[in-house]
């Protein structure tokens, strides 16, 4: 009976990990941004970007799953700091997309796109890293569940990015000119939300360090 209870608990934890990590990672957003950024690339170049993105995302998430809480503690890094940093990175990407005129990418750019923004902050951004760290706090069994969650979420992202351009192809040539600009606005909104969330979460800590002059009237 105890074994059945343990199995049921592990299955439940795995389902929570898969659902949480996939929801926070949001493969649909990654697919949309990937499609906009890789317009005009060859299938081989797209596959190179996809594989690099998935590989880097897995390494980063696996690293934080194993050592995240220790790293945050040693360097005194807060989650709001990650959210604000990710938002700033995404703002620069969005402004670049808005100013883009469809120029081609060189070989070195492919790796850059895979790292920023597809890997960070989209696939393994502050939210996903935080979810991974929190989920691994339940013990050794939770670590296995988290790795399964990471694997499932990245597989969904891989499939989405692989077939995303075909879906967007149905929009037509005129639509393809509009999609990158529309995606840039969406990316910019995501970036601003990252920054707002980070500032909102950091505000109590900031306010606690502010002296409002409560002792000014006392003698």
mmCIF file of C-alpha atoms in Angstrom:
data_model
loop_
_atom_site.group_PDB
_atom_site.id
_atom_site.type_symbol
_atom_site.label_atom_id
_atom_site.label_comp_id
_atom_site.label_asym_id
_atom_site.label_seq_id
_atom_site.Cartn_x
_atom_site.Cartn_y
_atom_site.Cartn_z
ATOM 1 C CA UNK A 1 0.000 0.000 0.000
ATOM 2 C CA UNK A 2 2.866 2.353 0.798
ATOM 3 C CA UNK A 3 4.407 1.635 -2.603
ATOM 4 C CA UNK A 4 1.151 2.501 -4.346
ATOM 5 C CA UNK A 5 0.954 5.727 -2.364
ATOM 6 C CA UNK A 6 4.515 6.645 -3.297
ATOM 7 C CA UNK A 7 3.883 5.894 -6.979
ATOM 8 C CA UNK A 8 0.686 7.947 -6.932
ATOM 9 C CA UNK A 9 2.526 10.808 -5.265
ATOM 10 C CA UNK A 10 5.331 10.688 -7.817
ATOM 11 C CA UNK A 11 2.871 10.603 -10.732
ATOM 12 C CA UNK A 12 1.012 13.567 -9.282
ATOM 13 C CA UNK A 13 4.238 15.497 -8.769
ATOM 14 C CA UNK A 14 5.326 14.700 -12.318
ATOM 15 C CA UNK A 15 2.036 15.937 -13.748
ATOM 16 C CA UNK A 16 2.349 19.146 -11.733
ATOM 17 C CA UNK A 17 5.943 19.616 -12.918
ATOM 18 C CA UNK A 18 5.059 19.007 -16.570
ATOM 19 C CA UNK A 19 2.049 21.329 -16.464
ATOM 20 C CA UNK A 20 3.842 24.071 -14.520
ATOM 21 C CA UNK A 21 7.056 24.144 -16.533
ATOM 22 C CA UNK A 22 5.226 23.916 -19.870
ATOM 23 C CA UNK A 23 2.799 26.691 -18.914
ATOM 24 C CA UNK A 24 5.534 29.035 -17.690
ATOM 25 C CA UNK A 25 7.846 28.264 -20.617
ATOM 26 C CA UNK A 26 4.940 28.962 -23.020
ATOM 27 C CA UNK A 27 6.183 27.185 -26.175
ATOM 28 C CA UNK A 28 3.575 29.047 -28.255
ATOM 29 C CA UNK A 29 5.301 32.387 -27.599
ATOM 30 C CA UNK A 30 8.695 30.884 -28.393
ATOM 31 C CA UNK A 31 7.324 29.486 -31.661
ATOM 32 C CA UNK A 32 5.866 32.846 -32.669
ATOM 33 C CA UNK A 33 9.081 34.734 -31.936
ATOM 34 C CA UNK A 34 11.171 32.046 -33.645
ATOM 35 C CA UNK A 35 9.022 32.274 -36.787
ATOM 36 C CA UNK A 36 9.353 36.047 -36.912
ATOM 37 C CA UNK A 37 13.116 36.110 -36.307
ATOM 38 C CA UNK A 38 14.003 33.325 -38.731
ATOM 39 C CA UNK A 39 11.990 34.579 -41.689
ATOM 40 C CA UNK A 40 14.085 34.086 -44.822
ATOM 41 C CA UNK A 41 16.363 31.428 -43.310
ATOM 42 C CA UNK A 42 16.825 28.057 -44.966
ATOM 43 C CA UNK A 43 15.382 24.901 -43.318
ATOM 44 C CA UNK A 44 18.887 23.834 -42.302
ATOM 45 C CA UNK A 45 19.549 27.192 -40.653
ATOM 46 C CA UNK A 46 16.234 26.985 -38.800
ATOM 47 C CA UNK A 47 17.058 23.490 -37.553
ATOM 48 C CA UNK A 48 20.435 24.753 -36.362
ATOM 49 C CA UNK A 49 18.733 27.522 -34.376
ATOM 50 C CA UNK A 50 16.160 25.085 -32.944
ATOM 51 C CA UNK A 51 18.759 22.533 -31.826
ATOM 52 C CA UNK A 52 20.964 25.213 -30.281
ATOM 53 C CA UNK A 53 17.988 26.732 -28.479
ATOM 54 C CA UNK A 54 16.817 23.393 -27.070
ATOM 55 C CA UNK A 55 20.333 22.340 -26.081
ATOM 56 C CA UNK A 56 21.132 25.584 -24.273
ATOM 57 C CA UNK A 57 17.718 25.671 -22.595
ATOM 58 C CA UNK A 58 18.107 22.126 -21.304
ATOM 59 C CA UNK A 59 21.609 22.791 -19.969
ATOM 60 C CA UNK A 60 20.511 25.969 -18.178
ATOM 61 C CA UNK A 61 17.360 24.444 -16.679
ATOM 62 C CA UNK A 62 19.184 21.260 -15.655
ATOM 63 C CA UNK A 63 21.876 23.388 -14.005
ATOM 64 C CA UNK A 64 19.358 25.350 -11.968
ATOM 65 C CA UNK A 65 17.416 22.201 -11.131
ATOM 66 C CA UNK A 66 20.568 20.757 -9.600
ATOM 67 C CA UNK A 67 22.183 23.858 -8.097
ATOM 68 C CA UNK A 68 19.697 26.718 -8.424
ATOM 69 C CA UNK A 69 18.930 27.256 -4.784
ATOM 70 C CA UNK A 70 22.627 27.126 -3.915
ATOM 71 C CA UNK A 71 23.569 29.640 -6.637
ATOM 72 C CA UNK A 72 20.811 32.068 -5.631
ATOM 73 C CA UNK A 73 21.953 31.824 -2.018
ATOM 74 C CA UNK A 74 25.685 32.214 -2.712
ATOM 75 C CA UNK A 75 25.366 35.204 -5.033
ATOM 76 C CA UNK A 76 22.343 36.671 -3.217
ATOM 77 C CA UNK A 77 20.385 36.797 -6.488
ATOM 78 C CA UNK A 78 16.657 37.408 -6.262
ATOM 79 C CA UNK A 79 13.886 36.300 -8.600
ATOM 80 C CA UNK A 80 12.825 39.912 -9.308
ATOM 81 C CA UNK A 81 16.384 40.614 -10.483
ATOM 82 C CA UNK A 82 16.064 37.777 -12.989
ATOM 83 C CA UNK A 83 12.686 39.078 -14.163
ATOM 84 C CA UNK A 84 13.956 42.616 -14.680
ATOM 85 C CA UNK A 85 17.117 41.426 -16.466
ATOM 86 C CA UNK A 86 15.100 39.170 -18.769
ATOM 87 C CA UNK A 87 12.664 41.988 -19.512
ATOM 88 C CA UNK A 88 15.463 44.390 -20.457
ATOM 89 C CA UNK A 89 16.987 41.799 -22.790
ATOM 90 C CA UNK A 90 13.605 41.223 -24.407
ATOM 91 C CA UNK A 91 13.033 44.957 -24.886
ATOM 92 C CA UNK A 92 16.230 45.219 -26.937
ATOM 93 C CA UNK A 93 15.136 42.241 -29.046
ATOM 94 C CA UNK A 94 11.677 43.720 -29.644
ATOM 95 C CA UNK A 95 13.070 47.111 -30.703
ATOM 96 C CA UNK A 96 15.440 45.306 -33.059
ATOM 97 C CA UNK A 97 12.503 43.422 -34.586
ATOM 98 C CA UNK A 98 10.543 46.655 -35.051
ATOM 99 C CA UNK A 99 13.487 48.277 -36.836
ATOM 100 C CA UNK A 100 14.308 45.222 -38.925
ATOM 101 C CA UNK A 101 13.830 45.395 -42.680
ATOM 102 C CA UNK A 102 14.139 41.689 -43.313
ATOM 103 C CA UNK A 103 17.902 41.599 -43.587
ATOM 104 C CA UNK A 104 19.566 38.185 -43.819
ATOM 105 C CA UNK A 105 21.414 36.617 -40.907
ATOM 106 C CA UNK A 106 25.037 35.561 -40.984
ATOM 107 C CA UNK A 107 26.301 32.298 -39.507
ATOM 108 C CA UNK A 108 27.295 34.010 -36.259
ATOM 109 C CA UNK A 109 23.827 35.533 -35.884
ATOM 110 C CA UNK A 110 22.164 32.115 -35.803
ATOM 111 C CA UNK A 111 23.808 31.264 -32.497
ATOM 112 C CA UNK A 112 23.003 34.710 -31.091
ATOM 113 C CA UNK A 113 19.297 34.329 -31.942
ATOM 114 C CA UNK A 114 19.246 30.892 -30.366
ATOM 115 C CA UNK A 115 20.712 32.264 -27.130
ATOM 116 C CA UNK A 116 18.811 35.578 -26.968
ATOM 117 C CA UNK A 117 15.843 35.642 -27.055
ATOM 118 C CA UNK A 118 14.856 32.036 -27.854
ATOM 119 C CA UNK A 119 16.752 30.321 -25.046
ATOM 120 C CA UNK A 120 16.832 33.255 -22.621
ATOM 121 C CA UNK A 121 14.496 34.766 -21.637
ATOM 122 C CA UNK A 122 11.808 32.813 -23.531
ATOM 123 C CA UNK A 123 12.535 29.075 -23.116
ATOM 124 C CA UNK A 124 14.561 29.283 -19.906
ATOM 125 C CA UNK A 125 13.645 32.702 -18.592
ATOM 126 C CA UNK A 126 13.310 33.819 -14.976
ATOM 127 C CA UNK A 127 9.832 32.358 -14.631
ATOM 128 C CA UNK A 128 10.847 28.912 -15.856
ATOM 129 C CA UNK A 129 14.035 28.930 -13.786
ATOM 130 C CA UNK A 130 12.033 29.911 -10.714
ATOM 131 C CA UNK A 131 9.482 27.149 -11.338
ATOM 132 C CA UNK A 132 12.273 24.594 -11.694
ATOM 133 C CA UNK A 133 13.982 25.709 -8.480
ATOM 134 C CA UNK A 134 10.744 25.697 -6.503
ATOM 135 C CA UNK A 135 9.678 22.279 -7.805
ATOM 136 C CA UNK A 136 13.012 20.664 -6.904
ATOM 137 C CA UNK A 137 12.710 21.729 -3.282
ATOM 138 C CA UNK A 138 10.550 18.695 -2.406
ATOM 139 C CA UNK A 139 13.385 16.161 -2.446
ATOM 140 C CA UNK A 140 15.128 13.646 -4.690
ATOM 141 C CA UNK A 141 11.936 12.298 -6.263
ATOM 142 C CA UNK A 142 10.925 15.806 -7.270
ATOM 143 C CA UNK A 143 14.192 16.181 -9.187
ATOM 144 C CA UNK A 144 13.220 13.307 -11.485
ATOM 145 C CA UNK A 145 9.765 14.817 -11.970
ATOM 146 C CA UNK A 146 11.278 18.204 -12.808
ATOM 147 C CA UNK A 147 13.618 16.708 -15.416
ATOM 148 C CA UNK A 148 10.632 14.972 -17.006
ATOM 149 C CA UNK A 149 8.793 18.299 -17.006
ATOM 150 C CA UNK A 150 11.742 20.058 -18.627
ATOM 151 C CA UNK A 151 11.998 17.333 -21.281
ATOM 152 C CA UNK A 152 8.288 17.469 -22.158
ATOM 153 C CA UNK A 153 8.225 21.277 -22.360
ATOM 154 C CA UNK A 154 11.316 21.393 -24.583
ATOM 155 C CA UNK A 155 9.941 18.678 -26.875
ATOM 156 C CA UNK A 156 6.775 20.754 -27.308
ATOM 157 C CA UNK A 157 8.891 23.832 -28.057
ATOM 158 C CA UNK A 158 11.003 21.847 -30.526
ATOM 159 C CA UNK A 159 7.955 20.596 -32.420
ATOM 160 C CA UNK A 160 6.381 24.057 -32.364
ATOM 161 C CA UNK A 161 9.462 25.768 -33.771
ATOM 162 C CA UNK A 162 9.983 23.005 -36.333
ATOM 163 C CA UNK A 163 6.497 23.289 -37.813
ATOM 164 C CA UNK A 164 5.703 26.883 -36.867
ATOM 165 C CA UNK A 165 6.874 28.401 -40.185
ATOM 166 C CA UNK A 166 4.563 26.040 -42.108
ATOM 167 C CA UNK A 167 1.608 27.226 -40.084
ATOM 168 C CA UNK A 168 2.515 30.853 -40.608
ATOM 169 C CA UNK A 169 3.015 30.139 -44.304
ATOM 170 C CA UNK A 170 -0.754 29.879 -44.682
ATOM 171 C CA UNK A 171 -0.992 33.562 -43.828
ATOM 172 C CA UNK A 172 0.500 34.447 -47.209
ATOM 173 C CA UNK A 173 3.186 36.856 -48.387
ATOM 174 C CA UNK A 174 1.333 39.972 -47.286
ATOM 175 C CA UNK A 175 0.707 38.510 -43.873
ATOM 176 C CA UNK A 176 4.333 37.560 -43.483
ATOM 177 C CA UNK A 177 5.283 41.227 -43.754
ATOM 178 C CA UNK A 178 2.901 42.079 -40.918
ATOM 179 C CA UNK A 179 3.661 39.134 -38.618
ATOM 180 C CA UNK A 180 7.202 40.206 -37.584
ATOM 181 C CA UNK A 181 5.960 43.667 -36.539
ATOM 182 C CA UNK A 182 2.990 42.176 -34.719
ATOM 183 C CA UNK A 183 5.248 39.696 -32.963
ATOM 184 C CA UNK A 184 7.586 42.549 -32.018
ATOM 185 C CA UNK A 185 4.726 44.321 -30.256
ATOM 186 C CA UNK A 186 3.808 41.099 -28.429
ATOM 187 C CA UNK A 187 7.440 40.515 -27.442
ATOM 188 C CA UNK A 188 7.673 44.098 -26.208
ATOM 189 C CA UNK A 189 4.533 43.579 -24.111
ATOM 190 C CA UNK A 190 6.010 40.394 -22.635
ATOM 191 C CA UNK A 191 9.210 42.302 -21.860
ATOM 192 C CA UNK A 192 7.363 45.104 -20.109
ATOM 193 C CA UNK A 193 5.388 42.552 -18.099
ATOM 194 C CA UNK A 194 8.655 40.904 -17.019
ATOM 195 C CA UNK A 195 9.952 44.263 -15.807
ATOM 196 C CA UNK A 196 6.688 45.229 -14.085
ATOM 197 C CA UNK A 197 6.515 41.869 -12.306
ATOM 198 C CA UNK A 198 10.129 42.144 -11.204
ATOM 199 C CA UNK A 199 9.687 45.676 -9.874
ATOM 200 C CA UNK A 200 6.414 44.755 -8.137
ATOM 201 C CA UNK A 201 8.033 41.791 -6.386
ATOM 202 C CA UNK A 202 11.105 43.825 -5.445
ATOM 203 C CA UNK A 203 9.109 46.808 -4.180
ATOM 204 C CA UNK A 204 8.460 45.513 -0.628
ATOM 205 C CA UNK A 205 12.185 44.915 -0.169
ATOM 206 C CA UNK A 206 13.025 48.346 -1.588
ATOM 207 C CA UNK A 207 10.442 50.099 0.580
ATOM 208 C CA UNK A 208 11.663 48.320 3.681
ATOM 209 C CA UNK A 209 15.047 49.992 3.215
ATOM 210 C CA UNK A 210 13.605 53.482 2.777
ATOM 211 C CA UNK A 211 13.487 55.873 5.703
ATOM 212 C CA UNK A 212 10.319 57.927 5.356
ATOM 213 C CA UNK A 213 11.422 60.327 8.075
ATOM 214 C CA UNK A 214 9.280 58.763 10.743
ATOM 215 C CA UNK A 215 11.719 59.942 13.391
ATOM 216 C CA UNK A 216 11.984 63.481 11.972
ATOM 217 C CA UNK A 217 9.332 64.888 14.256
ATOM 218 C CA UNK A 218 10.703 63.294 17.397
ATOM 219 C CA UNK A 219 13.153 65.131 19.626
#
